Coordinates of C-alpha atoms and ligand atoms in Angstrom, one line a residue:
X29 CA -1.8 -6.7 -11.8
X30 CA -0.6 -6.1 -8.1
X31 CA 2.6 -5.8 -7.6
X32 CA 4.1 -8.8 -7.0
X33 CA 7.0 -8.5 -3.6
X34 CA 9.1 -11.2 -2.4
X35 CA 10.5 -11.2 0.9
X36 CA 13.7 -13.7 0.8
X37 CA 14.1 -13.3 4.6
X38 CA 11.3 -13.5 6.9
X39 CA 12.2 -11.5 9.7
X40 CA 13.9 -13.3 12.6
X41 CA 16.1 -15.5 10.5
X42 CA 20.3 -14.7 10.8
X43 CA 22.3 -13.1 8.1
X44 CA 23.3 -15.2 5.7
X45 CA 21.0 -18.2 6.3
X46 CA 19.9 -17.7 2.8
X47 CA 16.6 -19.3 1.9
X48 CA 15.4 -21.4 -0.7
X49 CA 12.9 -21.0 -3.1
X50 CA 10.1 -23.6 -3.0
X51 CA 8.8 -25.2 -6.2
X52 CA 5.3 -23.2 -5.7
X53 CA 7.1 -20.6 -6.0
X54 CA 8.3 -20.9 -9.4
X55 CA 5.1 -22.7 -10.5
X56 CA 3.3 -19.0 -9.1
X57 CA 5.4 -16.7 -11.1
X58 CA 5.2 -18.2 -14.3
X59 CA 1.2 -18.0 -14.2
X60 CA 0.8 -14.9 -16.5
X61 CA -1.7 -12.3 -14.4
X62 CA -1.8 -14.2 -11.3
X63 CA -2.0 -11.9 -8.3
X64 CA 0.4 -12.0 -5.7
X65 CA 0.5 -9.3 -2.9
X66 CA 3.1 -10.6 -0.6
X67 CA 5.1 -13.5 -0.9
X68 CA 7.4 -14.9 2.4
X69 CA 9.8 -17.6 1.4
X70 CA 9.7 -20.6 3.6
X71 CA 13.6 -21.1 4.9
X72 CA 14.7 -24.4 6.4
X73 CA 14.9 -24.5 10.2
X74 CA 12.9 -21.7 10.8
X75 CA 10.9 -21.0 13.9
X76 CA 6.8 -21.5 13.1
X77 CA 6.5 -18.1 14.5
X78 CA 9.0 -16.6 12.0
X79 CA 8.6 -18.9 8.3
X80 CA 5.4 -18.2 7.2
X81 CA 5.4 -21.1 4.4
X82 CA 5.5 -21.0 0.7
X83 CA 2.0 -19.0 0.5
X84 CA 0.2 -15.3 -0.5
X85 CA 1.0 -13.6 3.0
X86 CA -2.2 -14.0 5.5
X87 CA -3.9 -10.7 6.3
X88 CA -3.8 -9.9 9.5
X89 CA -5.4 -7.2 11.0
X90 CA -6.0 -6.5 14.8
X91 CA -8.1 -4.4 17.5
X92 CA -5.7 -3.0 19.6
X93 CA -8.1 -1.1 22.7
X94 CA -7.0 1.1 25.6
X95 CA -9.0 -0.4 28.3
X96 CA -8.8 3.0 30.0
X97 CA -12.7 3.2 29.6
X98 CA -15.9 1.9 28.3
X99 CA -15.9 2.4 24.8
X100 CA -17.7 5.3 23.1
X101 CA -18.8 5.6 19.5
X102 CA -15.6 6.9 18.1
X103 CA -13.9 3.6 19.1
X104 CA -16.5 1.4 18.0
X105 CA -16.5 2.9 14.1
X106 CA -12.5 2.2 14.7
X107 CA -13.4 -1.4 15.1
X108 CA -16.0 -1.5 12.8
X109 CA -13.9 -0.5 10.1
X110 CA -11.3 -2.9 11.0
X111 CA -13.1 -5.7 10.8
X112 CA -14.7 -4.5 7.4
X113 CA -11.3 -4.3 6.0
X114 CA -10.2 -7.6 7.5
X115 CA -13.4 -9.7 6.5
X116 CA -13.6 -8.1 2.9
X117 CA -10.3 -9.4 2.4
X118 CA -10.9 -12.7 4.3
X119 CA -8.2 -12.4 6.7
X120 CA -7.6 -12.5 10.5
X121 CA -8.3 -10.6 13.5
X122 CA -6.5 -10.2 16.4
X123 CA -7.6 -8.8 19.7
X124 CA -4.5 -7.2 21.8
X125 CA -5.3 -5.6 25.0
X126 CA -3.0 -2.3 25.3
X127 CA -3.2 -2.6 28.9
X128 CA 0.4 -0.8 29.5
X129 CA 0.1 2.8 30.2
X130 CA -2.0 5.2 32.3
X131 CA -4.6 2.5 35.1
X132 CA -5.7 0.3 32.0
X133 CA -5.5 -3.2 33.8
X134 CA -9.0 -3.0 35.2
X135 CA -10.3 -6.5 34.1
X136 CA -13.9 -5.3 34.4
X137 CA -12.9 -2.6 31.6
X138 CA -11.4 -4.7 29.4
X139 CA -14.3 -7.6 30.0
X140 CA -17.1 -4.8 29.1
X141 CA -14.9 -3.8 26.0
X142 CA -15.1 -7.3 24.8
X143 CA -18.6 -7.7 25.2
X144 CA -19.4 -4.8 23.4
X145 CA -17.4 -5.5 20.8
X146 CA -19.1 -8.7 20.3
X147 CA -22.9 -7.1 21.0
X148 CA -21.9 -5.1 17.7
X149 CA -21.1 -8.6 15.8
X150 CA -17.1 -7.8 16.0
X151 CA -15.1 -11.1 17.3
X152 CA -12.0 -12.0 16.1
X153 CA -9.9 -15.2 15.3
X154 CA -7.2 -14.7 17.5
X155 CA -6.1 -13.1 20.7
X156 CA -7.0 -11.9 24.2
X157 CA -9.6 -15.1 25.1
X158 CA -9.6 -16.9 21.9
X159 CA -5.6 -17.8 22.4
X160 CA -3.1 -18.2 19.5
X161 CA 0.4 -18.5 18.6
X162 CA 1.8 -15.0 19.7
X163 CA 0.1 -14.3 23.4
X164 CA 0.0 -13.6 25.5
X165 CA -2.4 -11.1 24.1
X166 CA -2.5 -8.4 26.8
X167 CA 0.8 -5.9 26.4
X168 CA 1.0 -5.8 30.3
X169 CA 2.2 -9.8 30.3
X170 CA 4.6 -9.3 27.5
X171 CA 7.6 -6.6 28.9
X172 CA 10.3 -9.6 28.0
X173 CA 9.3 -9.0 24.6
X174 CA 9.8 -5.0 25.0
X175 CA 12.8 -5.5 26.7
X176 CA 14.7 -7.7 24.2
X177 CA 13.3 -5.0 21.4
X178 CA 14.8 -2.6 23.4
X179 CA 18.3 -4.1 23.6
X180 CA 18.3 -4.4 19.8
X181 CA 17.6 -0.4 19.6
X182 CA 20.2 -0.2 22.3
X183 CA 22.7 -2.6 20.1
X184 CA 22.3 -0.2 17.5
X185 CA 22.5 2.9 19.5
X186 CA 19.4 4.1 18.2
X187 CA 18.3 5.3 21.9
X188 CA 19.4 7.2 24.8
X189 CA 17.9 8.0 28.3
X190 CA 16.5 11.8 28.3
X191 CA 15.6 13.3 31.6
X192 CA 13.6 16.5 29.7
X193 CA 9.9 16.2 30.8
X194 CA 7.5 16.7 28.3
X195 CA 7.3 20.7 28.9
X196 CA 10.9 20.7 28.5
X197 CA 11.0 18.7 25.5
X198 CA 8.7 21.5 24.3
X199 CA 10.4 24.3 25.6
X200 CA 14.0 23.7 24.2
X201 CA 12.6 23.7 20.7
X202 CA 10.8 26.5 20.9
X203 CA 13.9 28.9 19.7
X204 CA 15.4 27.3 17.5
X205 CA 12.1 26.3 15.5
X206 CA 10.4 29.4 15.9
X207 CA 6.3 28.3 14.8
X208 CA 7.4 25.1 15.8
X209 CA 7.5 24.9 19.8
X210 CA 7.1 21.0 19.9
X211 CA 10.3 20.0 18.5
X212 CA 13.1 18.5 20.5
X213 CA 16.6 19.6 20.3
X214 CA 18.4 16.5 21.2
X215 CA 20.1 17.8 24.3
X216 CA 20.0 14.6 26.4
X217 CA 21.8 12.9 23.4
X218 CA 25.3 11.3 24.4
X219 CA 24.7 12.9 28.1
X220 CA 23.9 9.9 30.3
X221 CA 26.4 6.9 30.4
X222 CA 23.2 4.4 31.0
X223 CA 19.8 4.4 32.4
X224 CA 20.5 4.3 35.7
X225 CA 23.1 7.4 35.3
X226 CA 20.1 9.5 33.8
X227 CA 17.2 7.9 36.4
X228 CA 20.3 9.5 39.5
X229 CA 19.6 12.3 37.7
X230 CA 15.9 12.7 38.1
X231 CA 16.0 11.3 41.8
X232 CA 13.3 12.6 44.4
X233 CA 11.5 14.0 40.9
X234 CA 8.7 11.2 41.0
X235 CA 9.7 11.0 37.3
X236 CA 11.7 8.3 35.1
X237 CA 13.3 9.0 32.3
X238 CA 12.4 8.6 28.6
X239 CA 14.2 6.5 26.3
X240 CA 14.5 8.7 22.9
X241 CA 14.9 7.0 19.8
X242 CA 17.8 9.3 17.5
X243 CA 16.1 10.4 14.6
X244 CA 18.2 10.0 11.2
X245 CA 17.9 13.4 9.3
X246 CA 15.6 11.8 5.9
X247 CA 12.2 11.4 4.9
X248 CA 10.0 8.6 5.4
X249 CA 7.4 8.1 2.9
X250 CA 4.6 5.5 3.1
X251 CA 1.2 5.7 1.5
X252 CA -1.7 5.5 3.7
X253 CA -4.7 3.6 2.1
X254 CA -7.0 6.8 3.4
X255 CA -4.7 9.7 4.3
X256 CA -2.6 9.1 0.4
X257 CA 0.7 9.7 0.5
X258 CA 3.2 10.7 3.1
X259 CA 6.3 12.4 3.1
X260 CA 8.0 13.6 6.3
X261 CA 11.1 14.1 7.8
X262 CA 10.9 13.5 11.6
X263 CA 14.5 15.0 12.3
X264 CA 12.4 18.3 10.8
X265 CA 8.7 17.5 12.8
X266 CA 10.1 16.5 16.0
X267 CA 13.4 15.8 17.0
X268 CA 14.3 12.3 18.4
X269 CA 10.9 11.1 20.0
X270 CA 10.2 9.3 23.2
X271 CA 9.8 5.7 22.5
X272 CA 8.8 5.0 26.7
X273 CA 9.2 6.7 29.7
X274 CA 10.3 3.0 31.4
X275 CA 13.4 1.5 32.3
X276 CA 12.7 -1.4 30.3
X277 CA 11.0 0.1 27.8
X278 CA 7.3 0.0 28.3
X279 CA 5.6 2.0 26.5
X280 CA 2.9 2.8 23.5
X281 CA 5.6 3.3 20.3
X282 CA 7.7 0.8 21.2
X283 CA 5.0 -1.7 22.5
X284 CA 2.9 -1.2 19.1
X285 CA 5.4 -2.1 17.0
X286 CA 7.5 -5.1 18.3
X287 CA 3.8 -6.4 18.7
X288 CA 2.7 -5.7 15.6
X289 CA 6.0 -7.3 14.3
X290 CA 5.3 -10.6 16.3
X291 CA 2.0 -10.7 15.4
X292 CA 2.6 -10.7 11.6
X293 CA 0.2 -7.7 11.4
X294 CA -0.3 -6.9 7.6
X295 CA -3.0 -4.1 8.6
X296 CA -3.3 -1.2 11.2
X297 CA -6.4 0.5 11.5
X298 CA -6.9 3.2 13.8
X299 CA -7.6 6.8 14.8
X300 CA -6.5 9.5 12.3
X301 CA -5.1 11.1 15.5
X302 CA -2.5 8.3 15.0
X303 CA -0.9 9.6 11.6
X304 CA 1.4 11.5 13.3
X305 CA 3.5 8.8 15.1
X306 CA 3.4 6.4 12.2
X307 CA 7.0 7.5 10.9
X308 CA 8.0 7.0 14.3
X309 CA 6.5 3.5 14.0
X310 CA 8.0 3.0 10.7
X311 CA 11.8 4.2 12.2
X312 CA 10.9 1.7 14.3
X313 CA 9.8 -1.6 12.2
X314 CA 12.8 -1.1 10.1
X315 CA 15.0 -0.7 13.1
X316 CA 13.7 -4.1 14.8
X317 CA 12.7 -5.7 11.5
X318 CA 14.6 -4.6 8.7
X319 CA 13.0 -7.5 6.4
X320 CA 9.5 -7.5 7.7
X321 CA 6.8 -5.9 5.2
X322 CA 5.6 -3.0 6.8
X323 CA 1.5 -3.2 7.3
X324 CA -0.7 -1.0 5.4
X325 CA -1.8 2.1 7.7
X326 CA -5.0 3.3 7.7
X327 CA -6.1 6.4 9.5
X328 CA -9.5 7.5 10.2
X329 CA -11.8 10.7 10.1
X330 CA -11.8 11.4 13.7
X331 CA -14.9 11.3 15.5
X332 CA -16.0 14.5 17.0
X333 CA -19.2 16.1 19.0
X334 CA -21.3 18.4 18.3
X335 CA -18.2 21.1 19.8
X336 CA -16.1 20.1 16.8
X337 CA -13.6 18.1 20.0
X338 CA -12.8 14.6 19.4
X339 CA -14.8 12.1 21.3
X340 CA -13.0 10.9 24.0
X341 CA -13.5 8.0 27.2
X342 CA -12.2 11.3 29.8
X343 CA -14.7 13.4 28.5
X344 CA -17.4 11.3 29.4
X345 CA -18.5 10.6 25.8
X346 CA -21.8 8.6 25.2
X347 CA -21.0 5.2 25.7
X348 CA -21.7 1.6 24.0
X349 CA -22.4 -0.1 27.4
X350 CA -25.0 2.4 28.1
X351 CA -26.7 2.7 24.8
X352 CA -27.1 -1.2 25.1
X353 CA -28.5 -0.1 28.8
X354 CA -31.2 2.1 27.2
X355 CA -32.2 -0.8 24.7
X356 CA -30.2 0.9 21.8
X357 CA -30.3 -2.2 19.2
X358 CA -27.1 -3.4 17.8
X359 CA -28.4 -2.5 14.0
X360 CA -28.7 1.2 14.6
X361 CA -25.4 1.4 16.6
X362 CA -24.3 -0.3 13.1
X363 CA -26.5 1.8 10.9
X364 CA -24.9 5.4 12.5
X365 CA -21.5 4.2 12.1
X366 CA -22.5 3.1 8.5
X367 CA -23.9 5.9 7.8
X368 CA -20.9 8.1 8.8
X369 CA -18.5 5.8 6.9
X370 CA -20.7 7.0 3.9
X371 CA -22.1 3.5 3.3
X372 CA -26.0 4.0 4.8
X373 CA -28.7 6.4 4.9
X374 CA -29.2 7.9 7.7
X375 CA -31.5 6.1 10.1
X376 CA -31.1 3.1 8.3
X377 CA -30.9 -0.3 10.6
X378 CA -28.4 -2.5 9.2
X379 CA -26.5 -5.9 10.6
X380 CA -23.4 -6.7 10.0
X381 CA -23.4 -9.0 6.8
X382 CA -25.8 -6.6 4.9
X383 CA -22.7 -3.6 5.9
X384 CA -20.0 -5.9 4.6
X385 CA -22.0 -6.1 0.9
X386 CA -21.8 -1.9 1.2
X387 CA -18.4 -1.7 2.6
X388 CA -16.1 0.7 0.6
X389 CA -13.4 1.7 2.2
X390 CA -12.9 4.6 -0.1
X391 CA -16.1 6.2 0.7
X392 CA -15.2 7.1 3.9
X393 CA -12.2 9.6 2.9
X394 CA -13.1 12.9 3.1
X395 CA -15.8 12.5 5.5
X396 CA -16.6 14.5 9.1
X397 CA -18.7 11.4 11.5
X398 CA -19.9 14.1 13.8
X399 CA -22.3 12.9 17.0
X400 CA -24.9 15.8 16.2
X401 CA -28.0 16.7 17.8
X402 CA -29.6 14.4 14.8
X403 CA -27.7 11.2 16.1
X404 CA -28.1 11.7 19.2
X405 CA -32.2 12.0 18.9
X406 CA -31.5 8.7 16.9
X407 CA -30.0 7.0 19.8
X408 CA -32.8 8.4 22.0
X409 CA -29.9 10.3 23.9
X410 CA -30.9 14.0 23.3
Ligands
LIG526 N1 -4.4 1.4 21.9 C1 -4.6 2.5 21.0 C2 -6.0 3.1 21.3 O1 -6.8 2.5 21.9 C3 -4.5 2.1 19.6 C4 -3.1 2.0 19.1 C5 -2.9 1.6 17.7 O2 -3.9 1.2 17.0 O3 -1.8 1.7 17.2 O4 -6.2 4.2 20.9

């Protein structure tokens, strides 16, 4: 039996509300072996975006692209295996456009991600063009959101404005933590009265300054459905980490997870490049949201070339829209990715149903998807 975990609070609701258990609830726990993964209690007065009602929690998985680029192969076995683990569970997608940081706004980028997406077979439910209760879907229309998340952090004084640039950050660790030159030593922490005090600072720079979430000296442990477990101390790894360089606090950690939050995400699937910032993340859910059930994390084998380097849309890595170009079908797009996921033979043609039958997550731990001189003969791009 799964274990059975009962949220009393859905997230968003005052203290001291209390909530009351509804009669499917009781009816549930008394059936002996019945599995229940998640369980939100519906309380009275609620918001519809904050009660989820008397019922197993939804999974909720989402794609969550960059649109700094077309997509390359890397990203498309991301998605791929998100929508596997969605659809084997029969859950939900979501499609959030991370159009927030570095020139990711270009609507022709994020129209050609789309479409590729959906040349492999991978829509979703909910989202950027298919609407839904938590848009807008695109992270550039939602800084009130960031803002308001921000203030709560701020409430708590959990941040502080930091002028250090990135090099500094690095460089004021680099004593103290001999072998360990990234970590930050908290110097900006109680300096600046506010924001604007700290942006003065760093006038005629060209630079803003970061908000820095304060680390609390413990570990966080979570268990990632690929990676196992995970035990680190981020007051030990890093210091107190940038949350967004942005007065209003824009930016990829914080962004992530107030939207994940509001989206009732019960997933994340992404890049094993990724793992490092997910006790950030998780400092961060429990910081916004102390009641909301933190997804599941899954990180993945990175993609890599030939080189051993990870694939990436500056490098000029092989793209989706072009292999479509060149009359690469769909099904052996499908079939490489399968076959790096450990669930296909090599060469093998596969659509999308036939890859859902095969899909095992667990097969896929361990492995190396490299885009050798083999693949690339296979995707006639040698
Ligand atoms: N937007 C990020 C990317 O395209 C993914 C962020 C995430 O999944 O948390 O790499």
């Amino acid at each position: 039996m799964e274990d059975c975990r009962i949220v009393m609070k859905p997230h968003g609701f005052p203290s001291g509300r209390g909530a009351r258990v509804g009669p499917d609830f009781s009816l549930k726990s008394q059936i002996p072996g019945l599995k229940i993964r998640e369980f939100m209690v519906y309380v009275p007065g609620g918001s519809d975006k904050s009660a989820i009602m008397n019922k197993e929690r939804e999974i909720r998985g989402r794609f969550a692209p960059s649109p700094t680029g077309p997509l390359h192969l890397g990203n498309a076995m991301t998605f791929l295996v998100a929508w596997l683990s969605v659809r084997s569970r029969g859950g939900r997608i979501v499609m959030r456009i991370e159009d927030i940081e570095g020139h990711g706004r270009d609507p022709a980028v994020i129209e050609g991600n789309c479409r590729d997406l959906l040349r492999l077979g991978l829509e979703w439910d909910e989202g950027y063009r298919a609407g839904g209760p938590h848009g807008p879907y695109r992270q550039s229309e939602r800084a009130e959101l960031y803002r308001r998340a921000l203030d709560r952090l701020l409430e708590q004084e959990l941040v502080y404005p930091c002028v250090c640039s990135r090099r500094d950050a690095r460089q004021a660790g680099a004593a103290p933590h001999a072998g360990d030159c990234r970590m930050y030593d908290g110097r900006c922490r109680g300096r600046f009265a506010d924001y604007a005090e700290a942006a003065r600072a760093l006038a005629g720079s060209g630079r803003l300054p970061a908000w820095r979430f304060r680390v609390p000296d413990r570990e966080v442990v979570f268990r990632d459905r690929l990676c196992g477990g995970q035990r680190v101390n981020p007051a030990l790894t890093y210091g107190d980490f940038p949350i967004a360089r942005h007065p209003d606090g824009i930016g990829y950690q914080l962004a992530v997870v107030t939207d994940d939050i509001d989206m009732r995400i019960t997933e994340v699937v992404r890049g094993g490049d990724l793992l490092e910032c997910t006790p950030w993340q998780i400092l961060l859910y429990r910081a916004l949201a102390p009641e909301f059930p933190l997804p599941e994390f899954c990180h993945l084998p990175v993609v890599t070339g030939a080189d051993g380097k990870r694939l990436a849309k500056r490098t000029g890595s092989l793209t989706l829209e072009s292999l479509f170009e060149r009359g690469v079908r769909p099904g052996t797009v499908l079939g490489l990715l399968a076959f790096w996921g450990g669930w296909a033979e090599f060469g093998e043609e596969l659509t999308l149903p036939e890859l859902l039958d095969r899909f095992d997550l667990s097969a896929l731990r361990g492995r190396k998807p490299c885009l050798d001189g083999a693949a690339l003969r296979l995707l006639g791009a040698e």
